[in-house]
Amino acid sequence: MRIRSLAVPAVLVPVMILTGCGSEATSDVAASSPGAQKVSKQGLTEQVSGPAVGSADPVVNAYYAYRGGLDEMMQSGGVQTAQLKPLMTTKLFQSISVQAKYYRTKKLRNTGVTTVVWAKRTLASNGVIVTACYDTTAARTVDAADRSVLPATTPTRWLDHMRVQQQDSRWIVDGGSTAPTSC
């Protein structure tokens, strides 16, 4: 199989869809946070717009930290993964470690970073979900010879739906799905 056909799903879809729903305990913890109470009482979702690198919301900040950790891993060619461990569940870390191994094996790396265009959180039956649009225009994936490995037609806008849960008094990403979109 050619590198180009393997690189698209492994590079730009950094999160494999993980099955399972949040436990009732996780949902209760999420609903008890001050921000979640505000959201559920007003029926609104908080949203962060623009190329911001953070938010006043610790749930959305967990997503920003996750995206930053992924960028660092991809820029290092899959070598740097330690920064990811405290940002995500063990199950998601194992999944991302497979992607890191692929980067190392194929000698791939990213130049530049992804930009979170907007991120918002909502309460769902399976816990707290952060929905975010991110742009990969500046995050080219290159091989050892600095040649781009993705076709020019590869989408640059992606929509994440990530579960976020509280663990040891901080919020971490628990997986979800990513799909190309024009968000």
PDB file of N, CA, C and O in Angstrom, residues 88-126:
ATOM      1  N   MET A  88      -5.617  12.747  28.553  1.00  0.00           N
ATOM      2  CA  MET A  88      -6.628  11.845  28.022  1.00  0.00           C
ATOM      3  C   MET A  88      -6.714  10.565  28.835  1.00  0.00           C
ATOM      4  O   MET A  88      -5.819  10.256  29.612  1.00  0.00           O
ATOM      5  N   THR A  89      -7.786   9.837  28.595  1.00  0.00           N
ATOM      6  CA  THR A  89      -7.962   8.556  29.271  1.00  0.00           C
ATOM      7  C   THR A  89      -6.937   7.550  28.744  1.00  0.00           C
ATOM      8  O   THR A  89      -6.366   7.733  27.667  1.00  0.00           O
ATOM      9  N   THR A  90      -6.728   6.490  29.485  1.00  0.00           N
ATOM     10  CA  THR A  90      -5.786   5.441  29.091  1.00  0.00           C
ATOM     11  C   THR A  90      -6.186   4.832  27.753  1.00  0.00           C
ATOM     12  O   THR A  90      -5.332   4.591  26.895  1.00  0.00           O
ATOM     13  N   LYS A  91      -7.456   4.601  27.561  1.00  0.00           N
ATOM     14  CA  LYS A  91      -7.950   3.999  26.315  1.00  0.00           C
ATOM     15  C   LYS A  91      -7.629   4.888  25.106  1.00  0.00           C
ATOM     16  O   LYS A  91      -7.156   4.417  24.077  1.00  0.00           O
ATOM     17  N   LEU A  92      -7.856   6.182  25.232  1.00  0.00           N
ATOM     18  CA  LEU A  92      -7.557   7.105  24.139  1.00  0.00           C
ATOM     19  C   LEU A  92      -6.049   7.217  23.933  1.00  0.00           C
ATOM     20  O   LEU A  92      -5.578   7.274  22.795  1.00  0.00           O
ATOM     21  N   PHE A  93      -5.284   7.233  25.026  1.00  0.00           N
ATOM     22  CA  PHE A  93      -3.826   7.296  24.912  1.00  0.00           C
ATOM     23  C   PHE A  93      -3.292   6.098  24.125  1.00  0.00           C
ATOM     24  O   PHE A  93      -2.401   6.238  23.286  1.00  0.00           O
ATOM     25  N   GLN A  94      -3.842   4.925  24.366  1.00  0.00           N
ATOM     26  CA  GLN A  94      -3.420   3.731  23.621  1.00  0.00           C
ATOM     27  C   GLN A  94      -3.721   3.889  22.135  1.00  0.00           C
ATOM     28  O   GLN A  94      -2.912   3.522  21.278  1.00  0.00           O
ATOM     29  N   SER A  95      -4.859   4.451  21.820  1.00  0.00           N
ATOM     30  CA  SER A  95      -5.240   4.685  20.427  1.00  0.00           C
ATOM     31  C   SER A  95      -4.302   5.687  19.753  1.00  0.00           C
ATOM     32  O   SER A  95      -3.824   5.462  18.642  1.00  0.00           O
ATOM     33  N   ILE A  96      -4.013   6.780  20.423  1.00  0.00           N
ATOM     34  CA  ILE A  96      -3.117   7.808  19.876  1.00  0.00           C
ATOM     35  C   ILE A  96      -1.699   7.268  19.764  1.00  0.00           C
ATOM     36  O   ILE A  96      -0.948   7.638  18.858  1.00  0.00           O
ATOM     37  N   SER A  97      -1.309   6.376  20.661  1.00  0.00           N
ATOM     38  CA  SER A  97       0.024   5.762  20.600  1.00  0.00           C
ATOM     39  C   SER A  97       0.208   4.953  19.321  1.00  0.00           C
ATOM     40  O   SER A  97       1.322   4.876  18.781  1.00  0.00           O
ATOM     41  N   VAL A  98      -0.859   4.374  18.817  1.00  0.00           N
ATOM     42  CA  VAL A  98      -0.794   3.651  17.539  1.00  0.00           C
ATOM     43  C   VAL A  98      -0.473   4.637  16.414  1.00  0.00           C
ATOM     44  O   VAL A  98       0.343   4.358  15.541  1.00  0.00           O
ATOM     45  N   GLN A  99      -1.109   5.797  16.445  1.00  0.00           N
ATOM     46  CA  GLN A  99      -0.827   6.825  15.445  1.00  0.00           C
ATOM     47  C   GLN A  99       0.612   7.314  15.568  1.00  0.00           C
ATOM     48  O   GLN A  99       1.301   7.506  14.569  1.00  0.00           O
ATOM     49  N   ALA A 100       1.093   7.494  16.791  1.00  0.00           N
ATOM     50  CA  ALA A 100       2.478   7.936  17.009  1.00  0.00           C
ATOM     51  C   ALA A 100       3.457   6.908  16.445  1.00  0.00           C
ATOM     52  O   ALA A 100       4.456   7.270  15.809  1.00  0.00           O
ATOM     53  N   LYS A 101       3.167   5.637  16.653  1.00  0.00           N
ATOM     54  CA  LYS A 101       4.032   4.579  16.113  1.00  0.00           C
ATOM     55  C   LYS A 101       4.045   4.633  14.585  1.00  0.00           C
ATOM     56  O   LYS A 101       5.082   4.460  13.953  1.00  0.00           O
ATOM     57  N   TYR A 102       2.891   4.892  13.983  1.00  0.00           N
ATOM     58  CA  TYR A 102       2.816   5.010  12.521  1.00  0.00           C
ATOM     59  C   TYR A 102       3.703   6.155  12.041  1.00  0.00           C
ATOM     60  O   TYR A 102       4.443   6.020  11.071  1.00  0.00           O
ATOM     61  N   TYR A 103       3.639   7.301  12.727  1.00  0.00           N
ATOM     62  CA  TYR A 103       4.489   8.439  12.371  1.00  0.00           C
ATOM     63  C   TYR A 103       5.963   8.052  12.441  1.00  0.00           C
ATOM     64  O   TYR A 103       6.750   8.374  11.553  1.00  0.00           O
ATOM     65  N   ARG A 104       6.353   7.379  13.537  1.00  0.00           N
ATOM     66  CA  ARG A 104       7.758   6.984  13.700  1.00  0.00           C
ATOM     67  C   ARG A 104       8.172   6.002  12.612  1.00  0.00           C
ATOM     68  O   ARG A 104       9.234   6.157  12.009  1.00  0.00           O
ATOM     69  N   THR A 105       7.351   5.002  12.361  1.00  0.00           N
ATOM     70  CA  THR A 105       7.672   3.966  11.376  1.00  0.00           C
ATOM     71  C   THR A 105       7.817   4.537   9.978  1.00  0.00           C
ATOM     72  O   THR A 105       8.753   4.184   9.246  1.00  0.00           O
ATOM     73  N   LYS A 106       6.923   5.426   9.597  1.00  0.00           N
ATOM     74  CA  LYS A 106       6.930   6.000   8.247  1.00  0.00           C
ATOM     75  C   LYS A 106       7.776   7.274   8.149  1.00  0.00           C
ATOM     76  O   LYS A 106       7.854   7.883   7.093  1.00  0.00           O
ATOM     77  N   LYS A 107       8.383   7.672   9.288  1.00  0.00           N
ATOM     78  CA  LYS A 107       9.215   8.879   9.351  1.00  0.00           C
ATOM     79  C   LYS A 107       8.456  10.124   8.887  1.00  0.00           C
ATOM     80  O   LYS A 107       8.935  10.921   8.100  1.00  0.00           O
ATOM     81  N   LEU A 108       7.234  10.262   9.415  1.00  0.00           N
ATOM     82  CA  LEU A 108       6.381  11.410   9.103  1.00  0.00           C
ATOM     83  C   LEU A 108       6.436  12.408  10.248  1.00  0.00           C
ATOM     84  O   LEU A 108       6.734  12.053  11.386  1.00  0.00           O
ATOM     85  N   ARG A 109       6.140  13.632   9.939  1.00  0.00           N
ATOM     86  CA  ARG A 109       6.005  14.673  10.954  1.00  0.00           C
ATOM     87  C   ARG A 109       5.158  15.790  10.374  1.00  0.00           C
ATOM     88  O   ARG A 109       5.006  15.895   9.159  1.00  0.00           O
ATOM     89  N   ASN A 110       4.629  16.608  11.259  1.00  0.00           N
ATOM     90  CA  ASN A 110       3.862  17.774  10.832  1.00  0.00           C
ATOM     91  C   ASN A 110       4.709  19.021  10.965  1.00  0.00           C
ATOM     92  O   ASN A 110       5.521  19.135  11.874  1.00  0.00           O
ATOM     93  N   THR A 111       4.513  19.933  10.041  1.00  0.00           N
ATOM     94  CA  THR A 111       5.100  21.263  10.162  1.00  0.00           C
ATOM     95  C   THR A 111       3.931  22.183  10.481  1.00  0.00           C
ATOM     96  O   THR A 111       2.851  22.038   9.938  1.00  0.00           O
ATOM     97  N   GLY A 112       4.099  23.091  11.376  1.00  0.00           N
ATOM     98  CA  GLY A 112       3.005  23.985  11.745  1.00  0.00           C
ATOM     99  C   GLY A 112       2.073  23.320  12.744  1.00  0.00           C
ATOM    100  O   GLY A 112       2.323  22.218  13.229  1.00  0.00           O
ATOM    101  N   VAL A 113       0.999  24.026  13.059  1.00  0.00           N
ATOM    102  CA  VAL A 113       0.039  23.558  14.053  1.00  0.00           C
ATOM    103  C   VAL A 113      -1.378  23.666  13.514  1.00  0.00           C
ATOM    104  O   VAL A 113      -1.650  24.404  12.571  1.00  0.00           O
ATOM    105  N   THR A 114      -2.277  22.950  14.153  1.00  0.00           N
ATOM    106  CA  THR A 114      -3.690  23.095  13.827  1.00  0.00           C
ATOM    107  C   THR A 114      -4.230  24.308  14.579  1.00  0.00           C
ATOM    108  O   THR A 114      -3.702  24.686  15.623  1.00  0.00           O
ATOM    109  N   THR A 115      -5.258  24.919  14.053  1.00  0.00           N
ATOM    110  CA  THR A 115      -5.896  26.067  14.680  1.00  0.00           C
ATOM    111  C   THR A 115      -7.327  25.701  15.036  1.00  0.00           C
ATOM    112  O   THR A 115      -8.082  25.267  14.162  1.00  0.00           O
ATOM    113  N   VAL A 116      -7.665  25.846  16.288  1.00  0.00           N
ATOM    114  CA  VAL A 116      -9.048  25.624  16.696  1.00  0.00           C
ATOM    115  C   VAL A 116      -9.826  26.874  16.307  1.00  0.00           C
ATOM    116  O   VAL A 116      -9.550  27.972  16.790  1.00  0.00           O
ATOM    117  N   VAL A 117     -10.766  26.716  15.400  1.00  0.00           N
ATOM    118  CA  VAL A 117     -11.575  27.832  14.917  1.00  0.00           C
ATOM    119  C   VAL A 117     -12.624  28.205  15.965  1.00  0.00           C
ATOM    120  O   VAL A 117     -12.832  29.373  16.256  1.00  0.00           O
ATOM    121  N   TRP A 118     -13.289  27.214  16.507  1.00  0.00           N
ATOM    122  CA  TRP A 118     -14.227  27.417  17.599  1.00  0.00           C
ATOM    123  C   TRP A 118     -14.392  26.110  18.365  1.00  0.00           C
ATOM    124  O   TRP A 118     -14.125  25.042  17.827  1.00  0.00           O
ATOM    125  N   ALA A 119     -14.782  26.239  19.608  1.00  0.00           N
ATOM    126  CA  ALA A 119     -15.035  25.070  20.456  1.00  0.00           C
ATOM    127  C   ALA A 119     -16.162  25.407  21.412  1.00  0.00           C
ATOM    128  O   ALA A 119     -16.241  26.531  21.920  1.00  0.00           O
ATOM    129  N   LYS A 120     -17.047  24.457  21.650  1.00  0.00           N
ATOM    130  CA  LYS A 120     -18.133  24.655  22.607  1.00  0.00           C
ATOM    131  C   LYS A 120     -18.412  23.334  23.302  1.00  0.00           C
ATOM    132  O   LYS A 120     -18.088  22.267  22.788  1.00  0.00           O
ATOM    133  N   ARG A 121     -19.002  23.442  24.464  1.00  0.00           N
ATOM    134  CA  ARG A 121     -19.362  22.231  25.183  1.00  0.00           C
ATOM    135  C   ARG A 121     -20.855  22.143  25.360  1.00  0.00           C
ATOM    136  O   ARG A 121     -21.551  23.162  25.436  1.00  0.00           O
ATOM    137  N   THR A 122     -21.333  20.924  25.426  1.00  0.00           N
ATOM    138  CA  THR A 122     -22.740  20.671  25.668  1.00  0.00           C
ATOM    139  C   THR A 122     -22.859  19.480  26.610  1.00  0.00           C
ATOM    140  O   THR A 122     -21.944  18.659  26.705  1.00  0.00           O
ATOM    141  N   LEU A 123     -23.967  19.408  27.288  1.00  0.00           N
ATOM    142  CA  LEU A 123     -24.259  18.249  28.115  1.00  0.00           C
ATOM    143  C   LEU A 123     -25.067  17.280  27.265  1.00  0.00           C
ATOM    144  O   LEU A 123     -26.002  17.674  26.588  1.00  0.00           O
ATOM    145  N   ALA A 124     -24.674  16.029  27.294  1.00  0.00           N
ATOM    146  CA  ALA A 124     -25.378  14.996  26.545  1.00  0.00           C
ATOM    147  C   ALA A 124     -25.671  13.842  27.490  1.00  0.00           C
ATOM    148  O   ALA A 124     -25.181  13.803  28.619  1.00  0.00           O
ATOM    149  N   SER A 125     -26.451  12.892  27.016  1.00  0.00           N
ATOM    150  CA  SER A 125     -26.799  11.755  27.862  1.00  0.00           C
ATOM    151  C   SER A 125     -25.568  10.933  28.245  1.00  0.00           C
ATOM    152  O   SER A 125     -25.571  10.258  29.264  1.00  0.00           O
ATOM    153  N   ASN A 126     -24.516  11.011  27.437  1.00  0.00           N
ATOM    154  CA  ASN A 126     -23.306  10.247  27.759  1.00  0.00           C
ATOM    155  C   ASN A 126     -22.205  11.127  28.342  1.00  0.00           C
ATOM    156  O   ASN A 126     -21.042  10.788  28.272  1.00  0.00           O
TER     157      ASN A 126
END
